[in-house]
Amino acid sequence: MRDETQRVYEHVLKTDPDQKEFQQAVYTFLQSIDKIIDELPEVSYHKILERMTEPERMIMFRVPWIDDSGRVQINRGYRIEMSSAIGPYKGGLRFHPSVNLSIMKFLAFEQVFKNSLTGLPMGGGKGGSDFNPKGKSDAEVMRFCQSFMTELCRHIGPDTDVPAGDIGVGGREIGYLFGQYKRIRNEFTGVLTGKGMDFGGSNIRPEATGYGLVYLSDAILRGKGMELNGKTCLVSGSGNVAQYTVEKLNALGAKVVTLSDSSGMIYDEAGITPEKLGYVMTLKNVKRGRIKEYAEKYNGVTYIPRNPDEPNPVWNIKADYAFPCATQNEILKADAENLVRNGVKLVGEGANMPCSVEAENILMGNGVLLAPAKAANAGGVAVSGLEMAQNSARMSWSRERVDQELQNIMNNIYRNISEAAETYSEKDNYVDGANIAGFMKVSRAMIAQGYV
Ligand code: NDP
């Protein structure tokens, strides 16, 4: 890296020595910006990179709640308000035991550039808690959400900061969070997105991240004279993003043969048909069961338990395309080597930062098309932006209209990242394309607004 970018990276290493995920996200980003930094003296002059890597505000708070046996439980809550350069802070809430400051900051950092790519006026933020909703009753989840929002509500608002869902935060949690916000503030506003359709939600919001991932991947493939129809796909995870990725892949004629959760994976050579996907949706969203049960229900399905010390078996199956939709760093060096050996031609990142730096280099070095998360999973926040627009206008748009808007946004993102890749890096380097295209707009807005 050049002196300028190296200095910024070293500063991050020194200031936040234990924040590995944040460091990784900054490193990948700076590697792309390194290619244009010499042509942008104003970026150095105004210390844009230094400011971008320092959150505007970090909020951490205690979340006390009472479990079903009457015991007091304590979790930690977070909201990272990373950048309001191009709009109110916007980004999801994650409830997962692994949540810490480093994970929150990496997610908030990436969100800034992702939101910029959508073309909508949204800044970047992220939040959540180390609370684990798994195995908790509805009443416990509600009490936790109410306590979490009791503090969070003083920091957010429809023109200030608009959270949404992420891992462990789906329709149920958003409903409880919204209810408590409304009760405390006595305001019915679009302060959260991903709301139920009966109280201000948008059509296609649950589907948006998965659908958008497939739309963008399809655009990349078509640009190369390739297609989804008739092709075999690997999908990891079995939550919101994975489910709607499978739905859209099926609709476009592809066959999906895997799904997973943190306990293990299923391999269904015959393909996860719409009927089987319906079973998965009930299993995961209503019964809150495990993916293992899929292998017990359907014949000819293999279940492989997860061993965190071994390569992830999802990426060790012959296929055309792969869609990581579970979590960060789920594709490491050995997994990337397996994907290359198995003939995978495209990796579409549904999850945020699913590839380690080494894995990314192996994939791209071997000609695998990489659709980076900042672009590929931007459909979720894009439709969240459309939900905000509908809330402000007190309107509700049809499924067809929102789906069309989503397709337009994903096609625009494809054009922008391809053009930026070709202009500033190499053709097909969508990682550089997304980082540079996302960066340019935020950087211009920051320069225009002075030192804030
Ligand atoms: P969900 O909670 O609905 O599903 C997450 C899935 O990933 C579950 O199957 C879960 O398994 C699995 N998973 C979670 N953590 C781990 C882990 N540490 N190791 C292995 N498997 C894990 O979340 P989403 O589908 O909403 O999110 C998935 C990814 O997509 C995340 O990276 C998120 O940041 C990203 N994303 C989500 C968006 C959205 O709109 N929801 C928007 C943009 C990105 P288990 O049930 O065992 O925990």
Short mmCIF file of C-alpha atoms and ligand atoms in Angstrom, two decimals:
data_model
loop_
_atom_site.label_atom_id
_atom_site.label_comp_id
_atom_site.label_asym_id
_atom_site.label_seq_id
_atom_site.Cartn_x
_atom_site.Cartn_y
_atom_site.Cartn_z
CA MET A 1 0.00 0.00 0.00
CA ARG A 2 1.08 3.61 -0.56
CA ASP A 3 2.22 5.77 2.39
CA GLU A 4 -1.14 7.46 2.82
CA THR A 5 -3.29 4.29 2.97
CA GLN A 6 -0.66 2.39 4.97
CA ARG A 7 -0.59 5.20 7.56
CA VAL A 8 -4.38 5.08 7.95
CA TYR A 9 -4.29 1.28 8.33
CA GLU A 10 -1.49 1.44 10.91
CA HIS A 11 -3.44 4.02 12.86
CA VAL A 12 -6.44 1.66 13.00
CA LEU A 13 -4.19 -1.22 14.12
CA LYS A 14 -2.73 0.95 16.85
CA THR A 15 -5.99 2.53 18.01
CA ASP A 16 -8.07 -0.65 17.99
CA PRO A 17 -5.52 -3.47 18.33
CA ASP A 18 -8.05 -6.16 19.29
CA GLN A 19 -10.69 -5.36 16.65
CA LYS A 20 -9.79 -8.02 14.07
CA GLU A 21 -12.99 -7.87 12.01
CA PHE A 22 -12.91 -4.07 11.85
CA GLN A 23 -9.26 -4.16 10.82
CA GLN A 24 -10.08 -6.71 8.09
CA ALA A 25 -12.92 -4.59 6.69
CA VAL A 26 -10.73 -1.47 6.67
CA TYR A 27 -7.81 -3.34 5.09
CA THR A 28 -9.90 -4.68 2.18
CA PHE A 29 -11.36 -1.23 1.61
CA LEU A 30 -8.00 0.55 1.74
CA GLN A 31 -6.49 -1.90 -0.74
CA SER A 32 -9.03 -0.68 -3.28
CA ILE A 33 -8.71 3.00 -2.39
CA ASP A 34 -4.93 2.65 -2.69
CA LYS A 35 -5.41 2.42 -6.47
CA ILE A 36 -6.91 5.91 -6.72
CA ILE A 37 -5.42 7.79 -3.79
CA ASP A 38 -2.64 9.44 -5.83
CA GLU A 39 -5.23 11.02 -8.11
CA LEU A 40 -7.23 12.47 -5.21
CA PRO A 41 -5.03 14.90 -3.24
CA GLU A 42 -8.13 16.44 -1.67
CA VAL A 43 -8.82 13.11 0.11
CA SER A 44 -5.48 13.33 1.90
CA TYR A 45 -5.82 17.06 2.54
CA HIS A 46 -9.23 16.74 4.18
CA LYS A 47 -8.24 13.55 6.05
CA ILE A 48 -11.19 11.71 4.56
CA LEU A 49 -9.86 8.20 5.23
CA GLU A 50 -8.99 9.03 8.84
CA ARG A 51 -12.49 10.39 9.39
CA MET A 52 -14.18 7.47 7.60
CA THR A 53 -12.48 4.96 9.89
CA GLU A 54 -13.54 6.79 13.07
CA PRO A 55 -17.28 6.39 13.86
CA GLU A 56 -19.20 9.63 14.33
CA ARG A 57 -20.63 8.13 17.51
CA MET A 58 -20.48 4.80 19.40
CA ILE A 59 -23.19 4.00 21.90
CA MET A 60 -22.85 1.09 24.33
CA PHE A 61 -25.35 0.32 27.02
CA ARG A 62 -26.55 -2.17 29.62
CA VAL A 63 -29.65 -4.20 28.79
CA PRO A 64 -31.18 -5.78 31.90
CA TRP A 65 -34.16 -8.13 31.49
CA ILE A 66 -35.98 -10.83 33.42
CA ASP A 67 -36.05 -14.41 32.10
CA ASP A 68 -39.00 -16.79 32.42
CA SER A 69 -37.74 -18.18 35.72
CA GLY A 70 -37.67 -14.67 37.24
CA ARG A 71 -33.88 -14.27 37.12
CA VAL A 72 -32.22 -11.01 36.11
CA GLN A 73 -30.12 -11.26 32.93
CA ILE A 74 -27.72 -8.61 31.64
CA ASN A 75 -26.59 -8.11 28.04
CA ARG A 76 -24.67 -5.37 26.29
CA GLY A 77 -26.30 -3.23 23.62
CA TYR A 78 -24.55 -1.31 20.83
CA ARG A 79 -25.31 1.27 18.17
CA ILE A 80 -22.48 2.49 15.96
CA GLU A 81 -23.41 5.68 14.12
CA MET A 82 -20.64 5.53 11.55
CA SER A 83 -21.46 8.18 8.95
CA SER A 84 -24.30 10.60 8.30
CA ALA A 85 -22.56 12.17 5.28
CA ILE A 86 -25.27 11.24 2.77
CA GLY A 87 -28.32 10.63 4.96
CA PRO A 88 -29.58 9.49 8.38
CA TYR A 89 -27.65 6.55 9.88
CA LYS A 90 -29.11 3.34 8.51
CA GLY A 91 -28.22 -0.30 9.15
CA GLY A 92 -29.41 -3.42 10.90
CA LEU A 93 -29.41 -4.75 14.45
CA ARG A 94 -27.76 -8.11 15.13
CA PHE A 95 -28.62 -10.27 18.15
CA HIS A 96 -26.02 -13.02 18.43
CA PRO A 97 -23.70 -14.16 21.25
CA SER A 98 -20.64 -13.36 19.10
CA VAL A 99 -21.54 -9.64 18.88
CA ASN A 100 -18.78 -7.33 20.10
CA LEU A 101 -17.47 -3.85 19.29
CA SER A 102 -15.23 -5.10 16.48
CA ILE A 103 -18.07 -6.89 14.67
CA MET A 104 -20.39 -3.90 15.13
CA LYS A 105 -17.77 -1.52 13.73
CA PHE A 106 -16.91 -3.67 10.71
CA LEU A 107 -20.59 -3.96 9.84
CA ALA A 108 -21.20 -0.22 10.30
CA PHE A 109 -18.13 0.65 8.22
CA GLU A 110 -19.19 -1.54 5.28
CA GLN A 111 -22.75 -0.26 5.57
CA VAL A 112 -21.64 3.29 4.74
CA PHE A 113 -20.39 2.32 1.26
CA LYS A 114 -23.17 -0.18 0.63
CA ASN A 115 -25.79 2.44 1.32
CA SER A 116 -23.98 4.87 -0.95
CA LEU A 117 -24.11 2.31 -3.79
CA THR A 118 -27.91 2.06 -3.57
CA GLY A 119 -28.21 5.67 -4.77
CA LEU A 120 -30.60 6.41 -1.89
CA PRO A 121 -29.94 9.09 0.76
CA MET A 122 -28.84 6.85 3.64
CA GLY A 123 -25.82 7.12 5.95
CA GLY A 124 -24.34 4.07 7.66
CA GLY A 125 -24.78 2.50 11.07
CA LYS A 126 -25.13 -0.86 12.77
CA GLY A 127 -26.11 -2.12 16.18
CA GLY A 128 -27.16 -5.09 18.21
CA SER A 129 -26.42 -7.11 21.28
CA ASP A 130 -24.69 -10.27 22.49
CA PHE A 131 -28.18 -11.51 23.44
CA ASN A 132 -28.90 -14.97 21.99
CA PRO A 133 -32.55 -15.31 20.89
CA LYS A 134 -32.05 -19.03 20.25
CA GLY A 135 -33.95 -21.15 22.76
CA LYS A 136 -35.69 -18.11 24.34
CA SER A 137 -39.46 -17.93 24.66
CA ASP A 138 -41.42 -15.22 22.82
CA ALA A 139 -42.01 -13.52 26.18
CA GLU A 140 -38.27 -13.44 26.93
CA VAL A 141 -37.47 -12.05 23.47
CA MET A 142 -40.15 -9.38 24.00
CA ARG A 143 -38.82 -8.36 27.42
CA PHE A 144 -35.29 -8.17 26.02
CA CYS A 145 -36.40 -6.08 23.01
CA GLN A 146 -38.35 -3.71 25.26
CA SER A 147 -35.38 -3.17 27.55
CA PHE A 148 -33.02 -2.74 24.57
CA MET A 149 -35.30 -0.14 22.98
CA THR A 150 -35.83 1.71 26.27
CA GLU A 151 -32.24 2.92 25.94
CA LEU A 152 -31.88 2.90 22.13
CA CYS A 153 -34.97 5.07 21.58
CA ARG A 154 -33.20 8.22 22.77
CA HIS A 155 -30.56 7.86 20.04
CA ILE A 156 -32.68 7.05 16.97
CA GLY A 157 -35.49 8.63 14.97
CA PRO A 158 -36.88 8.68 11.43
CA ASP A 159 -34.55 11.55 10.41
CA THR A 160 -31.65 10.57 12.67
CA ASP A 161 -30.99 6.84 12.69
CA VAL A 162 -33.24 4.09 11.31
CA PRO A 163 -32.30 0.53 12.36
CA ALA A 164 -33.51 -2.69 10.69
CA GLY A 165 -32.95 -6.45 11.13
CA ASP A 166 -29.87 -8.64 10.69
CA ILE A 167 -28.81 -11.98 12.19
CA GLY A 168 -31.21 -12.89 15.00
CA VAL A 169 -33.46 -9.89 14.34
CA GLY A 170 -36.41 -10.71 12.09
CA GLY A 171 -40.06 -9.68 11.90
CA ARG A 172 -40.83 -10.76 15.48
CA GLU A 173 -38.02 -8.70 17.02
CA ILE A 174 -38.69 -5.64 14.82
CA GLY A 175 -42.35 -5.76 15.92
CA TYR A 176 -41.45 -5.76 19.63
CA LEU A 177 -38.82 -3.04 19.16
CA PHE A 178 -41.22 -0.83 17.19
CA GLY A 179 -43.98 -1.30 19.78
CA GLN A 180 -41.71 -0.14 22.59
CA TYR A 181 -40.40 2.86 20.62
CA LYS A 182 -43.95 3.96 19.87
CA ARG A 183 -44.98 3.54 23.48
CA ILE A 184 -42.11 5.57 24.93
CA ARG A 185 -41.97 8.32 22.29
CA ASN A 186 -45.71 8.44 21.58
CA GLU A 187 -44.93 8.64 17.85
CA PHE A 188 -45.93 6.33 15.01
CA THR A 189 -43.04 6.95 12.62
CA GLY A 190 -40.80 5.02 10.26
CA VAL A 191 -38.07 4.67 12.89
CA LEU A 192 -37.38 1.02 12.04
CA THR A 193 -37.60 -0.82 8.74
CA GLY A 194 -38.59 -4.44 8.22
CA LYS A 195 -41.89 -3.76 9.98
CA GLY A 196 -44.92 -6.01 9.47
CA MET A 197 -47.15 -5.17 6.50
CA ASP A 198 -49.98 -4.23 8.88
CA PHE A 199 -48.02 -1.43 10.53
CA GLY A 200 -45.95 0.40 7.95
CA GLY A 201 -43.78 -2.35 6.45
CA SER A 202 -42.91 -2.55 2.76
CA ASN A 203 -43.77 -5.28 0.32
CA ILE A 204 -40.68 -7.31 -0.66
CA ARG A 205 -38.60 -6.18 2.38
CA PRO A 206 -38.25 -9.74 3.77
CA GLU A 207 -37.30 -10.99 0.29
CA ALA A 208 -35.11 -8.03 -0.69
CA THR A 209 -31.61 -9.10 0.36
CA GLY A 210 -31.88 -12.58 -1.17
CA TYR A 211 -33.66 -11.39 -4.31
CA GLY A 212 -31.19 -8.52 -4.74
CA LEU A 213 -28.25 -10.91 -4.38
CA VAL A 214 -29.61 -13.06 -7.18
CA TYR A 215 -30.45 -10.05 -9.39
CA LEU A 216 -26.91 -8.69 -9.08
CA SER A 217 -25.27 -12.10 -9.59
CA ASP A 218 -27.49 -12.68 -12.62
CA ALA A 219 -26.45 -9.31 -14.08
CA ILE A 220 -22.76 -10.19 -13.62
CA LEU A 221 -23.26 -13.62 -15.21
CA ARG A 222 -25.22 -12.23 -18.15
CA GLY A 223 -22.45 -9.70 -18.72
CA LYS A 224 -20.16 -12.70 -19.24
CA GLY A 225 -22.56 -14.64 -21.45
CA MET A 226 -23.33 -17.03 -18.57
CA GLU A 227 -26.66 -17.79 -16.89
CA LEU A 228 -28.34 -19.23 -13.81
CA ASN A 229 -30.81 -21.43 -15.63
CA GLY A 230 -29.96 -25.13 -15.24
CA LYS A 231 -26.99 -24.45 -12.97
CA THR A 232 -26.19 -26.01 -9.57
CA CYS A 233 -25.79 -23.64 -6.62
CA LEU A 234 -24.47 -23.86 -3.07
CA VAL A 235 -26.16 -21.68 -0.43
CA SER A 236 -25.02 -21.47 3.22
CA GLY A 237 -27.18 -20.36 6.14
CA SER A 238 -30.91 -21.01 6.35
CA GLY A 239 -32.17 -17.68 7.68
CA ASN A 240 -33.74 -14.71 5.94
CA VAL A 241 -31.10 -14.10 3.28
CA ALA A 242 -30.54 -17.79 2.47
CA GLN A 243 -34.27 -18.54 2.17
CA TYR A 244 -35.06 -15.82 -0.35
CA THR A 245 -31.84 -16.47 -2.27
CA VAL A 246 -33.04 -20.04 -2.78
CA GLU A 247 -36.53 -18.83 -3.73
CA LYS A 248 -35.20 -16.51 -6.47
CA LEU A 249 -32.59 -19.02 -7.70
CA ASN A 250 -35.38 -21.59 -8.11
CA ALA A 251 -37.51 -19.03 -9.94
CA LEU A 252 -34.67 -18.39 -12.41
CA GLY A 253 -34.22 -22.11 -13.12
CA ALA A 254 -31.18 -22.91 -10.95
CA LYS A 255 -30.93 -25.88 -8.59
CA VAL A 256 -29.82 -25.29 -4.98
CA VAL A 257 -28.34 -28.34 -3.23
CA THR A 258 -27.20 -27.08 0.19
CA LEU A 259 -28.32 -25.09 3.24
CA SER A 260 -26.73 -24.86 6.68
CA ASP A 261 -26.93 -23.45 10.19
CA SER A 262 -24.34 -23.10 12.91
CA SER A 263 -24.73 -26.80 13.81
CA GLY A 264 -24.32 -28.35 10.35
CA MET A 265 -25.36 -28.55 6.70
CA ILE A 266 -27.67 -30.51 4.45
CA TYR A 267 -26.81 -31.74 0.96
CA ASP A 268 -29.85 -32.51 -1.20
CA GLU A 269 -28.62 -33.63 -4.61
CA ALA A 270 -32.16 -33.58 -6.03
CA GLY A 271 -32.45 -29.87 -5.23
CA ILE A 272 -34.32 -27.77 -2.67
CA THR A 273 -37.60 -27.37 -4.55
CA PRO A 274 -40.14 -24.61 -3.72
CA GLU A 275 -42.12 -27.16 -1.69
CA LYS A 276 -39.04 -28.16 0.35
CA LEU A 277 -38.16 -24.47 0.78
CA GLY A 278 -41.64 -23.94 2.22
CA TYR A 279 -40.80 -26.61 4.80
CA VAL A 280 -37.51 -24.82 5.64
CA MET A 281 -39.32 -21.49 6.10
CA THR A 282 -41.79 -22.98 8.56
CA LEU A 283 -39.02 -24.94 10.29
CA LYS A 284 -36.76 -21.89 10.77
CA ASN A 285 -39.20 -18.98 11.06
CA VAL A 286 -42.12 -20.52 12.94
CA LYS A 287 -40.88 -23.63 14.77
CA ARG A 288 -37.38 -22.17 15.16
CA GLY A 289 -35.92 -25.65 14.54
CA ARG A 290 -32.58 -26.85 13.16
CA ILE A 291 -31.64 -27.62 9.55
CA LYS A 292 -30.82 -31.20 10.61
CA GLU A 293 -34.59 -31.88 10.64
CA TYR A 294 -34.65 -31.39 6.83
CA ALA A 295 -32.49 -34.51 6.43
CA GLU A 296 -34.85 -36.43 8.70
CA LYS A 297 -37.89 -35.37 6.65
CA TYR A 298 -36.65 -35.94 3.07
CA ASN A 299 -35.03 -39.05 1.56
CA GLY A 300 -31.65 -38.94 -0.12
CA VAL A 301 -30.43 -35.98 1.94
CA THR A 302 -27.07 -36.02 3.75
CA TYR A 303 -26.57 -34.10 7.01
CA ILE A 304 -23.00 -33.16 7.92
CA PRO A 305 -22.46 -31.70 11.42
CA ARG A 306 -20.23 -28.62 11.55
CA ASN A 307 -16.73 -28.98 12.91
CA PRO A 308 -15.31 -25.46 13.29
CA ASP A 309 -11.74 -26.82 13.06
CA GLU A 310 -12.37 -28.34 9.61
CA PRO A 311 -13.08 -26.61 6.27
CA ASN A 312 -16.77 -25.79 5.85
CA PRO A 313 -18.29 -28.80 4.01
CA VAL A 314 -20.79 -26.56 2.14
CA TRP A 315 -17.93 -25.33 -0.03
CA ASN A 316 -16.68 -28.81 -0.81
CA ILE A 317 -19.40 -29.84 -3.26
CA LYS A 318 -19.26 -29.66 -7.05
CA ALA A 319 -21.34 -26.72 -8.27
CA ASP A 320 -21.43 -23.78 -10.67
CA TYR A 321 -22.10 -20.90 -8.28
CA ALA A 322 -21.87 -20.32 -4.51
CA PHE A 323 -23.83 -17.96 -2.27
CA PRO A 324 -22.52 -17.58 1.30
CA CYS A 325 -25.53 -16.30 3.30
CA ALA A 326 -24.65 -17.09 6.93
CA THR A 327 -21.97 -14.93 8.54
CA GLN A 328 -18.53 -13.26 8.32
CA ASN A 329 -15.43 -15.31 7.50
CA GLU A 330 -17.33 -18.44 6.57
CA ILE A 331 -15.06 -18.93 3.51
CA LEU A 332 -11.43 -19.28 4.60
CA LYS A 333 -8.35 -20.24 2.58
CA ALA A 334 -9.07 -23.99 2.45
CA ASP A 335 -12.74 -23.33 1.57
CA ALA A 336 -11.73 -21.04 -1.30
CA GLU A 337 -9.36 -23.73 -2.58
CA ASN A 338 -12.21 -26.24 -2.42
CA LEU A 339 -14.53 -23.91 -4.33
CA VAL A 340 -11.94 -23.44 -7.07
CA ARG A 341 -11.28 -27.19 -7.26
CA ASN A 342 -15.00 -27.89 -7.47
CA GLY A 343 -15.35 -25.64 -10.52
CA VAL A 344 -17.34 -22.80 -8.93
CA LYS A 345 -17.38 -19.80 -11.32
CA LEU A 346 -19.10 -17.14 -9.20
CA VAL A 347 -19.33 -16.38 -5.49
CA GLY A 348 -22.20 -14.00 -4.60
CA GLU A 349 -21.83 -12.64 -1.08
CA GLY A 350 -25.19 -12.57 0.70
CA ALA A 351 -23.54 -12.42 4.12
CA ASN A 352 -21.36 -9.48 5.12
CA MET A 353 -17.60 -10.12 4.66
CA PRO A 354 -18.05 -13.90 4.27
CA CYS A 355 -14.58 -14.30 2.69
CA SER A 356 -11.31 -13.82 4.52
CA VAL A 357 -8.68 -11.69 2.73
CA GLU A 358 -6.76 -14.86 1.76
CA ALA A 359 -9.91 -16.53 0.45
CA GLU A 360 -10.83 -13.48 -1.62
CA ASN A 361 -7.35 -13.44 -3.20
CA ILE A 362 -7.52 -17.17 -4.04
CA LEU A 363 -10.96 -16.85 -5.62
CA MET A 364 -10.14 -13.79 -7.71
CA GLY A 365 -6.68 -15.11 -8.55
CA ASN A 366 -8.33 -18.16 -10.07
CA GLY A 367 -10.81 -16.22 -12.17
CA VAL A 368 -13.84 -16.77 -9.94
CA LEU A 369 -16.26 -13.84 -10.31
CA LEU A 370 -16.72 -12.30 -6.87
CA ALA A 371 -19.87 -10.24 -6.21
CA PRO A 372 -18.85 -8.41 -3.01
CA ALA A 373 -21.30 -7.98 -0.14
CA LYS A 374 -21.32 -4.17 -0.30
CA ALA A 375 -22.97 -4.47 -3.70
CA ALA A 376 -24.49 -7.95 -3.67
CA ASN A 377 -26.50 -7.73 -0.45
CA ALA A 378 -27.45 -4.05 -0.82
CA GLY A 379 -30.98 -5.02 -1.89
CA GLY A 380 -32.07 -5.31 1.75
CA VAL A 381 -31.12 -1.81 2.75
CA ALA A 382 -32.33 -0.50 -0.62
CA VAL A 383 -35.85 -1.72 0.07
CA SER A 384 -35.50 -0.41 3.62
CA GLY A 385 -34.86 2.97 1.97
CA LEU A 386 -38.03 2.47 -0.06
CA GLU A 387 -39.89 1.59 3.17
CA MET A 388 -38.72 4.93 4.63
CA ALA A 389 -39.98 6.73 1.52
CA GLN A 390 -43.36 5.00 1.76
CA ASN A 391 -43.61 5.81 5.49
CA SER A 392 -42.83 9.50 4.90
CA ALA A 393 -45.45 9.69 2.18
CA ARG A 394 -47.96 7.60 4.23
CA MET A 395 -48.21 5.28 1.22
CA SER A 396 -47.85 1.58 0.50
CA TRP A 397 -46.52 0.46 -2.87
CA SER A 398 -47.48 -2.81 -4.60
CA ARG A 399 -45.19 -5.87 -4.65
CA GLU A 400 -44.67 -5.37 -8.38
CA ARG A 401 -43.59 -1.76 -7.95
CA VAL A 402 -41.14 -2.48 -5.13
CA ASP A 403 -39.71 -5.51 -6.95
CA GLN A 404 -39.22 -3.41 -10.09
CA GLU A 405 -37.49 -0.66 -8.06
CA LEU A 406 -35.26 -3.30 -6.48
CA GLN A 407 -34.30 -4.71 -9.89
CA ASN A 408 -33.53 -1.19 -11.16
CA ILE A 409 -31.35 -0.47 -8.12
CA MET A 410 -29.42 -3.75 -8.45
CA ASN A 411 -28.89 -3.16 -12.18
CA ASN A 412 -27.62 0.37 -11.45
CA ILE A 413 -25.26 -1.02 -8.82
CA TYR A 414 -23.96 -3.52 -11.38
CA ARG A 415 -23.34 -0.75 -13.90
CA ASN A 416 -21.64 1.52 -11.35
CA ILE A 417 -19.31 -1.12 -9.91
CA SER A 418 -18.41 -2.44 -13.39
CA GLU A 419 -17.60 1.06 -14.62
CA ALA A 420 -15.56 1.90 -11.51
CA ALA A 421 -13.69 -1.41 -11.83
CA GLU A 422 -12.86 -0.77 -15.46
CA THR A 423 -11.89 2.87 -14.91
CA TYR A 424 -9.80 2.53 -11.76
CA SER A 425 -8.82 -1.12 -11.42
CA GLU A 426 -9.27 -4.13 -13.72
CA LYS A 427 -12.40 -5.29 -15.52
CA ASP A 428 -14.31 -7.80 -13.39
CA ASN A 429 -12.73 -6.64 -10.12
CA TYR A 430 -16.08 -5.89 -8.53
CA VAL A 431 -14.48 -5.70 -5.07
CA ASP A 432 -12.49 -2.63 -6.15
CA GLY A 433 -15.46 -1.40 -8.17
CA ALA A 434 -17.81 -1.47 -5.16
CA ASN A 435 -15.30 0.06 -2.75
CA ILE A 436 -14.34 2.87 -5.12
CA ALA A 437 -17.86 3.68 -6.37
CA GLY A 438 -19.22 3.67 -2.78
CA PHE A 439 -16.30 5.78 -1.53
CA MET A 440 -16.48 8.54 -4.16
CA LYS A 441 -19.94 9.78 -3.24
CA VAL A 442 -19.39 9.71 0.54
CA SER A 443 -16.04 11.42 0.14
CA ARG A 444 -17.51 14.26 -1.98
CA ALA A 445 -20.30 14.78 0.58
CA MET A 446 -17.79 14.91 3.45
CA ILE A 447 -15.63 17.48 1.70
CA ALA A 448 -18.69 19.64 0.96
CA GLN A 449 -19.84 19.54 4.60
CA GLY A 450 -16.56 20.62 6.20
CA TYR A 451 -14.87 19.16 9.25
CA VAL A 452 -17.70 17.50 11.15
P1 NDP B 1 -30.69 -14.91 10.11
O1 NDP B 1 -30.53 -14.78 11.57
O2 NDP B 1 -32.04 -14.91 9.51
O3 NDP B 1 -29.93 -16.24 9.61
C1 NDP B 1 -28.57 -16.42 9.85
C2 NDP B 1 -28.20 -17.80 9.37
O4 NDP B 1 -26.77 -17.93 9.43
C3 NDP B 1 -28.74 -18.92 10.25
O5 NDP B 1 -28.92 -20.07 9.47
C4 NDP B 1 -27.62 -19.10 11.26
O6 NDP B 1 -27.60 -20.38 11.86
C5 NDP B 1 -26.40 -18.92 10.40
N1 NDP B 1 -25.31 -18.40 11.23
C6 NDP B 1 -25.32 -17.26 11.97
N2 NDP B 1 -24.15 -17.12 12.62
C7 NDP B 1 -23.41 -18.20 12.29
C8 NDP B 1 -22.12 -18.61 12.65
N3 NDP B 1 -21.34 -17.89 13.48
N4 NDP B 1 -21.65 -19.77 12.10
C9 NDP B 1 -22.45 -20.50 11.25
N5 NDP B 1 -23.68 -20.15 10.88
C10 NDP B 1 -24.16 -19.01 11.39
O7 NDP B 1 -29.78 -13.74 9.49
P2 NDP B 1 -29.84 -13.12 8.02
O8 NDP B 1 -30.19 -14.16 7.03
O9 NDP B 1 -30.62 -11.87 8.11
O10 NDP B 1 -28.30 -12.69 7.82
C11 NDP B 1 -27.34 -13.55 7.22
C12 NDP B 1 -26.17 -12.71 6.71
O11 NDP B 1 -26.65 -11.75 5.75
C13 NDP B 1 -25.43 -11.88 7.78
O12 NDP B 1 -24.07 -11.79 7.44
C14 NDP B 1 -26.06 -10.50 7.65
O13 NDP B 1 -25.22 -9.47 8.12
C15 NDP B 1 -26.25 -10.44 6.14
N6 NDP B 1 -27.24 -9.46 5.68
C16 NDP B 1 -28.53 -9.52 6.08
C17 NDP B 1 -29.45 -8.61 5.61
C18 NDP B 1 -30.91 -8.70 5.92
O14 NDP B 1 -31.68 -7.96 5.30
N7 NDP B 1 -31.34 -9.56 6.82
C19 NDP B 1 -29.04 -7.48 4.74
C20 NDP B 1 -27.66 -7.55 4.32
C21 NDP B 1 -26.80 -8.49 4.81
P3 NDP B 1 -28.19 -20.58 13.35
O15 NDP B 1 -29.66 -20.62 13.16
O16 NDP B 1 -27.61 -21.86 13.81
O17 NDP B 1 -27.71 -19.40 14.14
#
